[in-house]
PDB file of C-alpha atoms in Angstrom:
ATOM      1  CA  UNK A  27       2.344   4.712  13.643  1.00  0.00           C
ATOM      2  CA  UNK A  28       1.081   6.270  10.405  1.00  0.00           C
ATOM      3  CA  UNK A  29      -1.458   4.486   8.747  1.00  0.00           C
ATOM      4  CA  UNK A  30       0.726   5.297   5.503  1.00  0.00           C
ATOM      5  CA  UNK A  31       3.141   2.841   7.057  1.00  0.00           C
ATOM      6  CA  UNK A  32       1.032  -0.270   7.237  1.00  0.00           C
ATOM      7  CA  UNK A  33      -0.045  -1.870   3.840  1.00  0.00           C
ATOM      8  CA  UNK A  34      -1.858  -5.153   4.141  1.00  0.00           C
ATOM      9  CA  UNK A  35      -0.585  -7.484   1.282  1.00  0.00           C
ATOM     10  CA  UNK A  36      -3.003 -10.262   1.547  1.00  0.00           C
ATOM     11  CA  UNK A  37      -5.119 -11.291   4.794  1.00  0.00           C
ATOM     12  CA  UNK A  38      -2.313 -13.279   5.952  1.00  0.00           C
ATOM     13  CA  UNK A  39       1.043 -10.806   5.287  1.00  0.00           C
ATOM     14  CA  UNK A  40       0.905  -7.753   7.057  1.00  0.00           C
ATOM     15  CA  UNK A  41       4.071  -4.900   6.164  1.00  0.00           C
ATOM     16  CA  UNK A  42       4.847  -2.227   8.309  1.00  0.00           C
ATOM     17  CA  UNK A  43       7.394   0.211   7.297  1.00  0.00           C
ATOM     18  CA  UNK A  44       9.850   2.031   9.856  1.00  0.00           C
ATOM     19  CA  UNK A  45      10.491   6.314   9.112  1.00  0.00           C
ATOM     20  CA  UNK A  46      10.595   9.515  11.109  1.00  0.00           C
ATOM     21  CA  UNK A  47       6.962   8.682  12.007  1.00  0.00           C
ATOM     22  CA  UNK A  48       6.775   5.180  12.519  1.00  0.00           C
ATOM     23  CA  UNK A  49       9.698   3.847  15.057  1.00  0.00           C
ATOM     24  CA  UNK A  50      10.130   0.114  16.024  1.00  0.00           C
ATOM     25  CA  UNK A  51       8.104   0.465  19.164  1.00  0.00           C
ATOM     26  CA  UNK A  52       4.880   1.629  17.425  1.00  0.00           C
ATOM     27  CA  UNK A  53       5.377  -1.228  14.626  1.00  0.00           C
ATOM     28  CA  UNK A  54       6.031  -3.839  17.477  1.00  0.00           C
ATOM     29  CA  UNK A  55       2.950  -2.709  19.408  1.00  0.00           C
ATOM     30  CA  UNK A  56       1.018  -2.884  16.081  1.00  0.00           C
ATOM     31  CA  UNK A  57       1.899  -6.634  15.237  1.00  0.00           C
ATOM     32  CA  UNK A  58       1.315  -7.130  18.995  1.00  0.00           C
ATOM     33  CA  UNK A  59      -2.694  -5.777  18.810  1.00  0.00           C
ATOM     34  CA  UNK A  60      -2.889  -8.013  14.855  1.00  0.00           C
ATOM     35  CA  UNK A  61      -1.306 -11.275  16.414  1.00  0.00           C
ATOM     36  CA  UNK A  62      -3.490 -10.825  19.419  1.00  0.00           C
ATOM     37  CA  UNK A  63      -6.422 -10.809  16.872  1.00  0.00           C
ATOM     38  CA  UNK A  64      -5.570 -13.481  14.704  1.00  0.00           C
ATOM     39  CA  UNK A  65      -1.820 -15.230  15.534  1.00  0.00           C
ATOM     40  CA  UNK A  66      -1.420 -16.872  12.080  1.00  0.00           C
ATOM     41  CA  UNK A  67      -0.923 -13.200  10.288  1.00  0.00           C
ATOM     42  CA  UNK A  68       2.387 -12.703   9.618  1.00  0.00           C
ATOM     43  CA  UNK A  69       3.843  -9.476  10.216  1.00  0.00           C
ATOM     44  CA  UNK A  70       6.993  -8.250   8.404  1.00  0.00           C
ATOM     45  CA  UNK A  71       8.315  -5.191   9.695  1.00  0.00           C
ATOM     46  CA  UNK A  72      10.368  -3.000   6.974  1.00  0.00           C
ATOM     47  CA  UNK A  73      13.657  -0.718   7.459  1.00  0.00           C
ATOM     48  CA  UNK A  74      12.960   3.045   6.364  1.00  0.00           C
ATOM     49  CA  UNK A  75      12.664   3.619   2.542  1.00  0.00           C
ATOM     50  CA  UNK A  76      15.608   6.115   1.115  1.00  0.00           C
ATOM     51  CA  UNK A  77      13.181   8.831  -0.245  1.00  0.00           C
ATOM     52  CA  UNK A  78      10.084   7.926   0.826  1.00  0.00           C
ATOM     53  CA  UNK A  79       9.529   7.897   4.001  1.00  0.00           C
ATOM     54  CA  UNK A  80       6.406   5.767   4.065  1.00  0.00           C
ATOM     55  CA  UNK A  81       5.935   2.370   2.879  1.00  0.00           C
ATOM     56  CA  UNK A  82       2.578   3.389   0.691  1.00  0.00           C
ATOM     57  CA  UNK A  83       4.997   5.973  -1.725  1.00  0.00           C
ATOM     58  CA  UNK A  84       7.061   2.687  -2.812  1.00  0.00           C
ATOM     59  CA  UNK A  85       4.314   0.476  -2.316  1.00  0.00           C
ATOM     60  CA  UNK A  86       0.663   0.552  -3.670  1.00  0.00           C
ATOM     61  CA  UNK A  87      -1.765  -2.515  -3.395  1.00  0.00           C
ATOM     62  CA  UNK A  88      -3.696  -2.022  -6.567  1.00  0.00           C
ATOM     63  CA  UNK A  89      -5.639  -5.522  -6.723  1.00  0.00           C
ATOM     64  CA  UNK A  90      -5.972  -8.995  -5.165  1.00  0.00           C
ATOM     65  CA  UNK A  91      -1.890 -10.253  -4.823  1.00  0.00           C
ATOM     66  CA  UNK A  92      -0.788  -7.445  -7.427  1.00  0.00           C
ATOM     67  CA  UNK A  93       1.293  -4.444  -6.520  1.00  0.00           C
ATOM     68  CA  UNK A  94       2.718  -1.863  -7.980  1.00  0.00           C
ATOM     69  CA  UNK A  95       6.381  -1.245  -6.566  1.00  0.00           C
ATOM     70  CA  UNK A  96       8.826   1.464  -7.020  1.00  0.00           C
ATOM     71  CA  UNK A  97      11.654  -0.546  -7.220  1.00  0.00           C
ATOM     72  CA  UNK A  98      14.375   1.982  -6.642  1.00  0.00           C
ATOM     73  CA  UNK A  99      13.073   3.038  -3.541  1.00  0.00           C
ATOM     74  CA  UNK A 100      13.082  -0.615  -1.887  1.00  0.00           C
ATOM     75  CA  UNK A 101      15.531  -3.076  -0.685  1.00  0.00           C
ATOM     76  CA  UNK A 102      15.759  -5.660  -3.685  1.00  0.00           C
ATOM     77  CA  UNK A 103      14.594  -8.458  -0.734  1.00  0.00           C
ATOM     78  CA  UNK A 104      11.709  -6.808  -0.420  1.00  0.00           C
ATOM     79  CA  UNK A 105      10.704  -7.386  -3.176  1.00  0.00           C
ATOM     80  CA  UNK A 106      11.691 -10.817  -3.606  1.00  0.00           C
ATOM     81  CA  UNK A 107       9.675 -11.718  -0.345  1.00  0.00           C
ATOM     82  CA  UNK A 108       6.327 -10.262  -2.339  1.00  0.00           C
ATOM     83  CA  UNK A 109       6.997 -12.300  -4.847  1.00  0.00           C
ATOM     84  CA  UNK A 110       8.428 -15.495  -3.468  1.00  0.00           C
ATOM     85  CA  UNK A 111       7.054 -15.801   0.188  1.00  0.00           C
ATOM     86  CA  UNK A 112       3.904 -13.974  -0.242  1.00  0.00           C
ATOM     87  CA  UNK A 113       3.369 -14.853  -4.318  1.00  0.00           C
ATOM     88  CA  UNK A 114       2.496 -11.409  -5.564  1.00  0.00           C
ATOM     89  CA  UNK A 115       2.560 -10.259  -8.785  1.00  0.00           C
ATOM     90  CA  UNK A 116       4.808  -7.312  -8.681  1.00  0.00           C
ATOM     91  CA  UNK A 117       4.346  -4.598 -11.710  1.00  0.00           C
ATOM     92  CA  UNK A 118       7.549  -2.268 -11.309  1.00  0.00           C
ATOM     93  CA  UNK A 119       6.095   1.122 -11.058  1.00  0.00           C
ATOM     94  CA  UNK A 120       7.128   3.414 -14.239  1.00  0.00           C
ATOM     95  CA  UNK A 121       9.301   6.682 -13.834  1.00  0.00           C
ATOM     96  CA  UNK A 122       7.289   9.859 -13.537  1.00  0.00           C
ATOM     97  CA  UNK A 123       3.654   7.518 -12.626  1.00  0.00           C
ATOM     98  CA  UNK A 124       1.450   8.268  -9.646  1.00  0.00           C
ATOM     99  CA  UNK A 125      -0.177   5.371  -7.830  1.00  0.00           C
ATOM    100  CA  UNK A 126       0.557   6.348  -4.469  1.00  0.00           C
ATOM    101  CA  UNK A 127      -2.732   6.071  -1.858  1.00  0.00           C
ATOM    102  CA  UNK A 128      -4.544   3.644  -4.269  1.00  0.00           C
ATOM    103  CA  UNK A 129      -6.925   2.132  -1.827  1.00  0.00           C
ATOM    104  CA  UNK A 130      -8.698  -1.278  -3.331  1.00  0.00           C
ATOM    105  CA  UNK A 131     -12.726  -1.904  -2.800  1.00  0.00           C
ATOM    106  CA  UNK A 132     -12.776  -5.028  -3.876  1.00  0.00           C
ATOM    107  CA  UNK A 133     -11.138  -7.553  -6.301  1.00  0.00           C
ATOM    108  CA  UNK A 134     -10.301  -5.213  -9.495  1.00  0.00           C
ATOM    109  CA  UNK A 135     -11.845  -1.953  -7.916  1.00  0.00           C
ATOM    110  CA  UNK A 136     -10.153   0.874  -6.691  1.00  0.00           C
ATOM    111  CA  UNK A 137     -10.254   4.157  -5.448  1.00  0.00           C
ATOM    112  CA  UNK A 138      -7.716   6.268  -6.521  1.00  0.00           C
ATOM    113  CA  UNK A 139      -6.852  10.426  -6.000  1.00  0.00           C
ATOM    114  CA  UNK A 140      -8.390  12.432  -8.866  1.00  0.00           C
ATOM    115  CA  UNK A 141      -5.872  14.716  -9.273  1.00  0.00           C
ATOM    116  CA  UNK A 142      -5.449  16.285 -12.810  1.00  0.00           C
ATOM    117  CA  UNK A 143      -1.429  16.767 -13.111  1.00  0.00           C
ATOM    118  CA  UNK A 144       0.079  14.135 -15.797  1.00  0.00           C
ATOM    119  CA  UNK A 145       1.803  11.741 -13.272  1.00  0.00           C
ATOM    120  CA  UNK A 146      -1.736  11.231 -11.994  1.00  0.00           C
ATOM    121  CA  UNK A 147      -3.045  10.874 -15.417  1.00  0.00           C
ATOM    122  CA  UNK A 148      -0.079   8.298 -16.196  1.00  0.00           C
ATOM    123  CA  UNK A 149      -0.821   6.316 -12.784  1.00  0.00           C
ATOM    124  CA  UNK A 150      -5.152   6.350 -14.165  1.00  0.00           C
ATOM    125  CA  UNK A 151      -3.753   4.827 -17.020  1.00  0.00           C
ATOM    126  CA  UNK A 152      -1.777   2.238 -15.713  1.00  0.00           C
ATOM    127  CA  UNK A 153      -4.365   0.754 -13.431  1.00  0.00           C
ATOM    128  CA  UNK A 154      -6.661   0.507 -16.057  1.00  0.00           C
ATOM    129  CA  UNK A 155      -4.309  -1.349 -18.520  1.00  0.00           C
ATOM    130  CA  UNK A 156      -4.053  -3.985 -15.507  1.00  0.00           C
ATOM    131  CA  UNK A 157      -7.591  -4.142 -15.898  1.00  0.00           C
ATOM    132  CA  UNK A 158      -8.858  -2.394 -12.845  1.00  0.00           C
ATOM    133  CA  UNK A 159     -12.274  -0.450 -12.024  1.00  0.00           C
ATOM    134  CA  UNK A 160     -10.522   3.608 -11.170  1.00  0.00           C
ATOM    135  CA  UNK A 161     -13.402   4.831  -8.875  1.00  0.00           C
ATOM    136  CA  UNK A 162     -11.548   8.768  -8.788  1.00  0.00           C
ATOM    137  CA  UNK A 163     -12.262  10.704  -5.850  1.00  0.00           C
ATOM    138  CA  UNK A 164     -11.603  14.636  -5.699  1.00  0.00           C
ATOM    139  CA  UNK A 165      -8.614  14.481  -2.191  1.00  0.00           C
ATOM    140  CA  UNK A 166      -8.640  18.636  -2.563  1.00  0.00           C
ATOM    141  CA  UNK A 167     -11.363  19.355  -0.440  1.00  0.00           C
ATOM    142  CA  UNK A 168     -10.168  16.398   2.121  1.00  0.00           C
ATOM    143  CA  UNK A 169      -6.687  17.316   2.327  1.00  0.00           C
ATOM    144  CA  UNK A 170      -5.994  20.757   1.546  1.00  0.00           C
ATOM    145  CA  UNK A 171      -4.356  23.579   2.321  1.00  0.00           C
ATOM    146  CA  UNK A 172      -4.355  21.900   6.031  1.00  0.00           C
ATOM    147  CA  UNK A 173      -3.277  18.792   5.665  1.00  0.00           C
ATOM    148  CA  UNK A 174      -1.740  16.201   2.662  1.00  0.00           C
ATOM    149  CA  UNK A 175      -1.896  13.261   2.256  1.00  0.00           C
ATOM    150  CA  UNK A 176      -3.513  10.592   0.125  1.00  0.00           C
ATOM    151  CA  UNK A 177      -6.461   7.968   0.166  1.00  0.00           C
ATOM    152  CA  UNK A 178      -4.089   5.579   2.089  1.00  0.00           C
ATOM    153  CA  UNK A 179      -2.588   8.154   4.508  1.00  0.00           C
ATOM    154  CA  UNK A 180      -6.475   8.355   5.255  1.00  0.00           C
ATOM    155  CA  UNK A 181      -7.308   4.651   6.174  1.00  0.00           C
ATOM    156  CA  UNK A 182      -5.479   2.460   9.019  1.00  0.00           C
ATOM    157  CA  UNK A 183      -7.248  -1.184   8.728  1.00  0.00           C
ATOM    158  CA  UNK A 184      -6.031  -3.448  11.311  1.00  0.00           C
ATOM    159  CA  UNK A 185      -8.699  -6.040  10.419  1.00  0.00           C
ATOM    160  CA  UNK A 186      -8.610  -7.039   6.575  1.00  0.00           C
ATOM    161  CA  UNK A 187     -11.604  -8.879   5.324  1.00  0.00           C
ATOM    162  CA  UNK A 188     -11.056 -12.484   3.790  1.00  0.00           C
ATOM    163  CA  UNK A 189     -10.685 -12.904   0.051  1.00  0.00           C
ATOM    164  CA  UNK A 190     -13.846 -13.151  -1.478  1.00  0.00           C
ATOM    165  CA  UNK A 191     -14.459 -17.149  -2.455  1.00  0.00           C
ATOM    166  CA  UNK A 192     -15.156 -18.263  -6.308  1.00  0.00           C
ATOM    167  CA  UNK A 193     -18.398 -19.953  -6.038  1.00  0.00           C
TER     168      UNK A 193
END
C-alpha cells in the first residue's frame, strides 16, 4: 500500500484507493490495523481511478470537510458518498490546476509543493481563494532526479488527530 492511496477524509471516514500498487489485500490489511485501533472508523475502499492511478491525483484534502476533486477521474458515487454520507464540501477541481499532494496542518493551513510551472501557480491560487494558509515547500531537493512524488506520496498517517474543538 502506497501512502498516495490512503486519504483520510475526516477522523471517522477513511478512503483507500485500489491501482497497480495498492491491491485489495494490502487495503484489507490496512482497514484491519485502523479498525483494530479504533472500530468506529469507517473504511471505504475505492476501485482503481482511470488515469490516475492513486487516489491523492483525483483527490486532495485541502481543509477541514473540503476537497478538491477531479471529477472526471472518479466514479460519480464517489463523489456523492463525500458529499452525502461523509458531508464534504466538494470544490470540482478546474482543468489544467495542480493540487495534487496538498497535505493540511491544521484547519485552513496547508502545505503545498512549490513548484513554479503555471498549473502549480493555478492550484496556489485556488487554495487561497478558498481561504486557506499555502505554507510552499521546495519537493526538488526531496524528490528528485531519484524519486517523484508529492507531499502526500511522502506521508502515510494511520492515526488522524481529532478535530480541533471551538471553545
Amino acid at each position: 500500500v502506497e501512502g498516495v492511496s490512503v486519504i483520510w477524509l475526516t477522523p471517522e471516514h477513511l478512503a483507500i484507493g485500489l491501482s497497480s500498487r495498492t491491491n485489495k489485500e494490502g487495503a484489507r490489511q490496512v482497514k484491519e490495523v485502523v479498525q483494530r485501533m479504533n472500530p468506529e472508523i469507517e473504511v471505504k475502499i475505492f476501485p482503481e481511478t482511470s488515469e490516475a492511478r492513486h487516489l491523492d491525483v483525483p483527490l486532495n484534502m485541502v481543509d477541514v470537510n473540503t476537497a478538491v476533486v477531479d471529477h472526471s477521474d472518479v466514479p460519480y458515487s464517489f463523489v456523492r458518498y463525500l458529499e452525502d454520507d461523509v458531508g464534504m464540501d466538494v470544490i470540482e477541481k478546474p482543468p489544467n490546476t495542480y493540487v495534487e499532494g496538498t497535505v493540511v496542518l491544521e484547519p485552513g493551513k496547508v502545505l503545498y509543493d512549490a513548484g513554479e510551472d503555471e498549473a502549480q501557480k493555478r492550484g496556489v491560487a485556488l487554495l487561497e481563494r478558498l481561504g486557506l494558509e499555502v505554507k510552499p515547500v521546495n519537493l526538488n531537493t526531496l524528490t528528485y532526479p531519484r524519486n517523484s512524488g508529492t507531499l502526500h506520496c511522502l506521508t502515510m498517517p494511520l492515526v488522524r488527530d481529532p478535530e480541533p474543538s471551538d471553545q
